């Protein structure tokens, strides 16, 4: 079946602009996660949804970052007033339920470049 | 809080040789441990995981890892690597609630012919 998809695959934007990154999880997966992977580093947790609500947003770096999942499926990560330091690959993952027994399936990521 | 350290940023190895990728973690609670592989321009794929039970865990593609609680390690091994194993490997630990992963910095495995 289809895996986790993310659009766009690449996004180049100017400093100060607003961007939206989209994640389509695997059908039927209730848990959805966003991570950020900077060059040469491992992914870092941003936010996690169980259903429509953000269950843990402790990884969001500041209030310029926001994510939604209004219908419990597709999620959008929104970044306001982008800065060059926001440049990274943004990864989305989903799992059937939240919990250690449930594997997180990752999408290919969106590479964001802020010029 | 927990952290993960992958001691080698790059590991070059010849084809058919054995390899070990090292991972150490720190945590104040019992943990669950994972190894993921990332091929170029692809998403992370789970290789194996340790939740409980036997400390030797076998995964896909012939990889295995051993959980050592006293040394707080979870090293990944393969007895004979292939060119196709060239990729970035990430060790990760969960936060004991199953809703987020903390990753190490990654190890780039480079298999040479």
Short mmCIF file of C-alpha atoms in Angstrom, two decimals, chain A residues 33 35 37 40-45 48 55-56 58 89 91 97-109 111, chain B residues 6 32 34 36 38 41-47 49 51 88 90 94-106:
data_model
loop_
_atom_site.label_atom_id
_atom_site.label_comp_id
_atom_site.label_asym_id
_atom_site.label_seq_id
_atom_site.Cartn_x
_atom_site.Cartn_y
_atom_site.Cartn_z
CA UNK A 33 4.86 12.91 14.06
CA UNK A 35 10.77 15.77 12.95
CA UNK A 37 16.77 16.94 10.31
CA UNK A 40 24.75 16.19 9.21
CA UNK A 41 22.53 15.57 12.21
CA UNK A 42 19.90 13.09 13.31
CA UNK A 43 16.21 13.94 13.22
CA UNK A 44 14.85 16.04 16.09
CA UNK A 45 11.30 15.71 17.36
CA UNK A 48 3.15 14.61 17.75
CA UNK A 55 -0.52 15.56 22.17
CA UNK A 56 3.03 16.85 22.54
CA UNK A 58 7.43 20.33 23.17
CA UNK A 89 14.73 18.40 5.91
CA UNK A 91 10.29 14.52 8.14
CA UNK A 97 -1.27 3.95 17.38
CA UNK A 98 1.18 5.77 19.57
CA UNK A 99 3.33 3.35 21.48
CA UNK A 100 6.53 1.38 21.33
CA UNK A 101 4.99 -1.66 19.69
CA UNK A 102 3.82 0.43 16.78
CA UNK A 103 6.47 1.25 14.22
CA UNK A 104 6.78 4.82 13.01
CA UNK A 105 6.78 4.87 9.20
CA UNK A 106 8.66 7.83 7.76
CA UNK A 107 8.03 9.81 4.63
CA UNK A 108 10.82 10.96 2.28
CA UNK A 109 10.86 14.45 3.76
CA UNK A 111 13.87 19.82 1.99
CA UNK B 6 26.84 7.47 17.82
CA UNK B 32 13.35 1.09 24.19
CA UNK B 34 15.80 1.35 17.68
CA UNK B 36 16.89 3.06 11.44
CA UNK B 38 18.25 6.04 5.55
CA UNK B 41 16.69 10.56 -0.96
CA UNK B 42 14.50 8.13 0.95
CA UNK B 43 12.76 8.12 4.31
CA UNK B 44 13.97 6.35 7.42
CA UNK B 45 13.31 2.61 7.53
CA UNK B 46 13.24 0.57 10.73
CA UNK B 47 16.00 -2.05 10.87
CA UNK B 49 14.09 -2.62 17.79
CA UNK B 51 11.58 -3.48 23.68
CA UNK B 88 23.15 6.47 6.88
CA UNK B 90 20.57 6.15 13.05
CA UNK B 94 12.03 6.46 22.84
CA UNK B 95 10.84 8.61 25.70
CA UNK B 96 9.23 5.69 27.52
CA UNK B 97 5.80 6.89 26.49
CA UNK B 98 6.03 5.76 22.92
CA UNK B 99 5.31 9.08 21.32
CA UNK B 100 8.67 10.51 20.33
CA UNK B 101 12.10 9.31 19.35
CA UNK B 102 15.46 10.83 20.26
CA UNK B 103 18.01 10.14 17.54
CA UNK B 104 21.78 10.01 17.49
CA UNK B 105 23.75 12.01 14.97
CA UNK B 106 23.99 9.13 12.51
#
